[in-house]
GROMACS .gro file of C-alpha atoms in nm:
model
  236
    1MET     CA    1   1.202   2.401   1.875
    2SER     CA    2   1.097   2.133   2.120
    3THR     CA    3   1.106   1.771   1.995
    4LYS     CA    4   0.818   1.689   2.228
    5TRP     CA    5   0.555   1.722   1.954
    6LEU     CA    6   0.770   1.601   1.662
    7ASP     CA    7   0.548   1.303   1.567
    8THR     CA    8   0.237   1.519   1.555
    9ARG     CA    9   0.410   1.788   1.351
   10GLN     CA   10   0.541   1.533   1.103
   11LYS     CA   11   0.191   1.396   1.060
   12VAL     CA   12   0.050   1.742   0.985
   13VAL     CA   13   0.324   1.800   0.727
   14ALA     CA   14   0.251   1.466   0.560
   15TYR     CA   15  -0.121   1.539   0.533
   16ALA     CA   16  -0.063   1.896   0.417
   17ARG     CA   17   0.141   1.755   0.130
   18LYS     CA   18  -0.134   1.503   0.060
   19LEU     CA   19  -0.377   1.795   0.029
   20GLN     CA   20  -0.159   1.945  -0.240
   21ALA     CA   21  -0.096   1.611  -0.413
   22GLU     CA   22  -0.472   1.554  -0.447
   23ARG     CA   23  -0.528   1.914  -0.565
   24LEU     CA   24  -0.745   1.989  -0.265
   25VAL     CA   25  -0.554   2.314  -0.212
   26TYR     CA   26  -0.356   2.555  -0.429
   27SER     CA   27  -0.051   2.756  -0.329
   28THR     CA   28  -0.089   2.851   0.039
   29ALA     CA   29  -0.468   2.812   0.058
   30GLY     CA   30  -0.637   2.587   0.312
   31ASN     CA   31  -0.514   2.463   0.647
   32ILE     CA   32  -0.506   2.176   0.895
   33SER     CA   33  -0.533   2.144   1.271
   34VAL     CA   34  -0.508   1.833   1.489
   35ARG     CA   35  -0.526   1.784   1.864
   36VAL     CA   36  -0.198   1.681   2.019
   37PRO     CA   37  -0.234   1.322   2.147
   38GLY     CA   38  -0.255   1.318   2.525
   39GLU     CA   39  -0.288   1.700   2.536
   40PRO     CA   40  -0.640   1.780   2.409
   41GLY     CA   41  -0.596   2.145   2.498
   42LEU     CA   42  -0.326   2.186   2.235
   43LEU     CA   43  -0.348   2.191   1.855
   44ALA     CA   44  -0.082   2.142   1.591
   45VAL     CA   45  -0.167   2.386   1.312
   46THR     CA   46  -0.031   2.461   0.965
   47PRO     CA   47   0.148   2.798   0.940
   48THR     CA   48   0.021   3.108   0.764
   49SER     CA   49   0.128   3.195   0.408
   50THR     CA   50   0.364   2.899   0.360
   51GLN     CA   51   0.390   2.682   0.048
   52TYR     CA   52   0.310   2.318   0.131
   53ASP     CA   53   0.602   2.194  -0.076
   54PHE     CA   54   0.848   2.356   0.163
   55LEU     CA   55   0.680   2.275   0.494
   56GLU     CA   56   0.902   2.128   0.764
   57PRO     CA   57   0.794   1.998   1.108
   58GLU     CA   58   0.941   2.310   1.267
   59ASP     CA   59   0.691   2.520   1.072
   60ILE     CA   60   0.390   2.360   1.241
   61ALA     CA   61   0.275   2.576   1.528
   62ILE     CA   62   0.162   2.429   1.858
   63ILE     CA   63  -0.114   2.647   2.002
   64ASP     CA   64  -0.360   2.633   2.289
   65LEU     CA   65  -0.736   2.658   2.245
   66ASP     CA   66  -0.722   3.034   2.298
   67GLY     CA   67  -0.490   3.067   1.999
   68ASN     CA   68  -0.174   3.136   2.196
   69VAL     CA   69   0.145   2.998   2.041
   70VAL     CA   70   0.312   2.744   2.269
   71ASP     CA   71   0.590   2.643   2.033
   72GLY     CA   72   0.693   2.691   1.669
   73ARG     CA   73   0.903   2.911   1.446
   74ARG     CA   74   0.615   3.030   1.226
   75ALA     CA   75   0.285   3.196   1.307
   76PRO     CA   76  -0.020   2.969   1.280
   77THR     CA   77  -0.273   3.002   1.001
   78SER     CA   78  -0.463   3.329   0.994
   79GLU     CA   79  -0.781   3.122   1.024
   80THR     CA   80  -0.680   2.996   1.369
   81PRO     CA   81  -1.002   3.131   1.532
   82MET     CA   82  -1.206   2.884   1.328
   83HIS     CA   83  -0.997   2.589   1.446
   84THR     CA   84  -0.977   2.689   1.813
   85LEU     CA   85  -1.345   2.775   1.847
   86ILE     CA   86  -1.466   2.453   1.685
   87CYS     CA   87  -1.235   2.246   1.904
   88ARG     CA   88  -1.329   2.436   2.219
   89ARG     CA   89  -1.699   2.385   2.157
   90ARG     CA   90  -1.673   2.027   2.033
   91PRO     CA   91  -1.433   1.813   2.236
   92GLU     CA   92  -1.510   1.509   2.020
   93VAL     CA   93  -1.352   1.678   1.717
   94GLY     CA   94  -0.990   1.575   1.688
   95ALA     CA   95  -0.893   1.739   1.357
   96ILE     CA   96  -1.011   1.996   1.104
   97VAL     CA   97  -0.916   2.010   0.736
   98HIS     CA   98  -1.000   2.321   0.534
   99THR     CA   99  -0.973   2.284   0.155
  100HIS     CA  100  -0.997   2.492  -0.161
  101GLY     CA  101  -1.044   2.234  -0.434
  102LYS     CA  102  -1.209   2.339  -0.760
  103ALA     CA  103  -1.523   2.130  -0.712
  104VAL     CA  104  -1.591   2.233  -0.354
  105MET     CA  105  -1.525   2.598  -0.440
  106THR     CA  106  -1.777   2.566  -0.724
  107MET     CA  107  -2.039   2.433  -0.483
  108ALA     CA  108  -1.950   2.702  -0.230
  109ASN     CA  109  -1.994   2.975  -0.488
  110LEU     CA  110  -2.329   2.839  -0.603
  111GLY     CA  111  -2.453   2.783  -0.249
  112TRP     CA  112  -2.566   2.434  -0.339
  113THR     CA  113  -2.624   2.125  -0.125
  114LEU     CA  114  -2.442   1.803  -0.215
  115PRO     CA  115  -2.709   1.536  -0.174
  116PRO     CA  116  -2.638   1.175  -0.065
  117ILE     CA  117  -2.560   1.045  -0.411
  118LEU     CA  118  -2.289   0.790  -0.325
  119THR     CA  119  -2.240   0.536  -0.046
  120GLY     CA  120  -1.882   0.652   0.015
  121LEU     CA  121  -1.997   1.013   0.050
  122VAL     CA  122  -2.249   0.923   0.319
  123GLU     CA  123  -1.994   0.713   0.507
  124ALA     CA  124  -1.752   1.008   0.499
  125THR     CA  125  -1.996   1.287   0.588
  126GLY     CA  126  -2.302   1.138   0.759
  127GLY     CA  127  -2.541   1.264   0.491
  128PRO     CA  128  -2.590   1.566   0.265
  129VAL     CA  129  -2.328   1.843   0.271
  130TYR     CA  130  -2.487   2.186   0.314
  131THR     CA  131  -2.353   2.533   0.232
  132SER     CA  132  -2.307   2.762   0.531
  133PRO     CA  133  -2.368   3.137   0.516
  134TYR     CA  134  -2.078   3.355   0.410
  135SER     CA  135  -1.833   3.415   0.693
  136GLN     CA  136  -1.555   3.671   0.685
  137PRO     CA  137  -1.215   3.500   0.671
  138GLU     CA  138  -0.991   3.513   0.978
  139THR     CA  139  -1.284   3.582   1.212
  140ASP     CA  140  -1.497   3.392   1.462
  141GLN     CA  141  -1.771   3.389   1.199
  142MET     CA  142  -1.597   3.096   1.032
  143ALA     CA  143  -1.684   2.885   1.336
  144ASP     CA  144  -2.012   3.054   1.428
  145PHE     CA  145  -2.169   3.047   1.083
  146THR     CA  146  -2.071   2.687   1.006
  147ALA     CA  147  -2.180   2.539   1.340
  148GLU     CA  148  -2.534   2.449   1.234
  149ALA     CA  149  -2.430   2.270   0.915
  150LEU     CA  150  -2.167   2.071   1.109
  151GLU     CA  151  -2.398   1.960   1.390
  152ASP     CA  152  -2.441   1.611   1.252
  153ARG     CA  153  -2.216   1.621   0.948
  154GLY     CA  154  -1.851   1.579   0.864
  155ALA     CA  155  -1.829   1.872   0.627
  156THR     CA  156  -1.984   2.195   0.506
  157PHE     CA  157  -1.926   2.426   0.213
  158MET     CA  158  -1.836   2.779   0.322
  159ARG     CA  159  -2.017   3.023   0.092
  160PHE     CA  160  -1.781   3.189  -0.156
  161HIS     CA  161  -1.485   3.016   0.011
  162GLY     CA  162  -1.421   2.642   0.033
  163LEU     CA  163  -1.483   2.341   0.256
  164ILE     CA  164  -1.441   2.253   0.624
  165ALA     CA  165  -1.413   1.884   0.711
  166ILE     CA  166  -1.402   1.754   1.068
  167GLY     CA  167  -1.323   1.418   1.219
  168ALA     CA  168  -1.232   1.233   1.534
  169ASP     CA  169  -0.875   1.233   1.401
  170LEU     CA  170  -0.675   1.360   1.109
  171GLU     CA  171  -0.726   1.046   0.904
  172HIS     CA  172  -1.105   1.083   0.920
  173ALA     CA  173  -1.104   1.457   0.853
  174PHE     CA  174  -0.874   1.423   0.552
  175HIS     CA  175  -1.074   1.130   0.415
  176THR     CA  176  -1.392   1.337   0.437
  177ALA     CA  177  -1.236   1.634   0.256
  178SER     CA  178  -1.102   1.409  -0.020
  179VAL     CA  179  -1.428   1.215  -0.068
  180VAL     CA  180  -1.637   1.532  -0.080
  181GLU     CA  181  -1.418   1.681  -0.352
  182GLY     CA  182  -1.462   1.370  -0.565
  183ALA     CA  183  -1.835   1.349  -0.500
  184CYS     CA  184  -1.875   1.715  -0.599
  185GLU     CA  185  -1.705   1.638  -0.928
  186VAL     CA  186  -1.952   1.355  -0.989
  187PHE     CA  187  -2.247   1.575  -0.892
  188LEU     CA  188  -2.140   1.862  -1.117
  189THR     CA  189  -2.081   1.622  -1.407
  190ILE     CA  190  -2.433   1.478  -1.371
  191LYS     CA  191  -2.576   1.831  -1.365
  192GLN     CA  192  -2.391   1.909  -1.687
  193LEU     CA  193  -2.545   1.605  -1.852
  194GLY     CA  194  -2.890   1.751  -1.788
  195VAL     CA  195  -3.030   1.440  -1.618
  196ASP     CA  196  -3.183   1.403  -1.274
  197VAL     CA  197  -2.942   1.350  -0.987
  198GLU     CA  198  -3.071   1.045  -0.801
  199GLU     CA  199  -3.012   0.996  -0.431
  200LEU     CA  200  -2.967   0.691  -0.210
  201PRO     CA  201  -3.285   0.569  -0.038
  202GLN     CA  202  -3.324   0.719   0.309
  203GLU     CA  203  -3.303   0.380   0.478
  204GLN     CA  204  -2.958   0.328   0.325
  205VAL     CA  205  -2.848   0.681   0.416
  206ASP     CA  206  -2.946   0.628   0.781
  207TRP     CA  207  -2.760   0.299   0.801
  208ILE     CA  208  -2.441   0.414   0.629
  209ALA     CA  209  -2.436   0.746   0.818
  210SER     CA  210  -2.431   0.556   1.146
  211TYR     CA  211  -2.080   0.436   1.056
  212TRP     CA  212  -1.968   0.798   1.024
  213ARG     CA  213  -2.103   0.879   1.370
  214ALA     CA  214  -1.933   0.572   1.521
  215GLN     CA  215  -1.587   0.728   1.473
  216PHE     CA  216  -1.639   0.966   1.767
  217PRO     CA  217  -1.563   0.864   2.127
  218GLY     CA  218  -1.873   0.748   2.313
  219ALA     CA  219  -2.086   0.720   1.998
  220PRO     CA  220  -2.333   0.433   1.968
  221GLU     CA  221  -2.255   0.130   1.757
  222PRO     CA  222  -2.353   0.149   1.390
  223LEU     CA  223  -2.709   0.053   1.306
  224PRO     CA  224  -2.773  -0.305   1.194
  225ALA     CA  225  -2.775  -0.349   0.818
  226PRO     CA  226  -3.120  -0.330   0.661
  227GLU     CA  227  -3.257  -0.629   0.480
  228PRO     CA  228  -3.122  -0.619   0.120
  229LYS     CA  229  -3.396  -0.546  -0.131
  230PRO     CA  230  -3.438  -0.396  -0.476
  231TYR     CA  231  -3.500  -0.025  -0.493
  232PRO     CA  232  -3.729   0.047  -0.790
  233GLY     CA  233  -3.656   0.350  -0.995
  234LEU     CA  234  -3.282   0.361  -0.933
  235VAL     CA  235  -3.185   0.177  -1.254
  236ARG     CA  236  -3.227   0.357  -1.582
   0.00000   0.00000   0.00000
């Protein structure tokens, strides 16, 4: 194995283990891809059918945007077409994190939308998280059928499947996946309580979401903060 991409591979291993530590994946489910710094036509991708506990840098495949393996001792994730197609079509995306946490899988099964219920959620996703139509695993559908929901958002639920989170880099993509899982838990808890789920005022959503957009190269600066004011009806 070449040592050329060692730093990138080590980073993918570290974040794959973080996925497991935060219970965002189980067993061999989920996957990660990240663009190789300085080589945007290459991705470092988690391998197929490999337990995260035992991942080593040598297991992380280096592939091109057509899915061809450039280096690595294991085959890349079987969902490689999703990663390569998204990155081919969206050069601003630097990393993709695909998770199978309990809360996001619940939302994916129900086909629900996660509304902008928390400031941290909006900062991580750019607004509500929608459920994309069912796409057959290991096919181009995983990129095609999620494209609309990811146009101006950091994440989407994949119907009957899990979550895709995107970002300018791996730190942003992982942060989004982690925050969405927690926000889903909050949302589902509120629904169980039988009370109305209240959302942030649109003015606040627009402002906070501008910070999510600012992560991408060439994006405009975040919007100026609105004038602080009370928002009637938000306090019970």
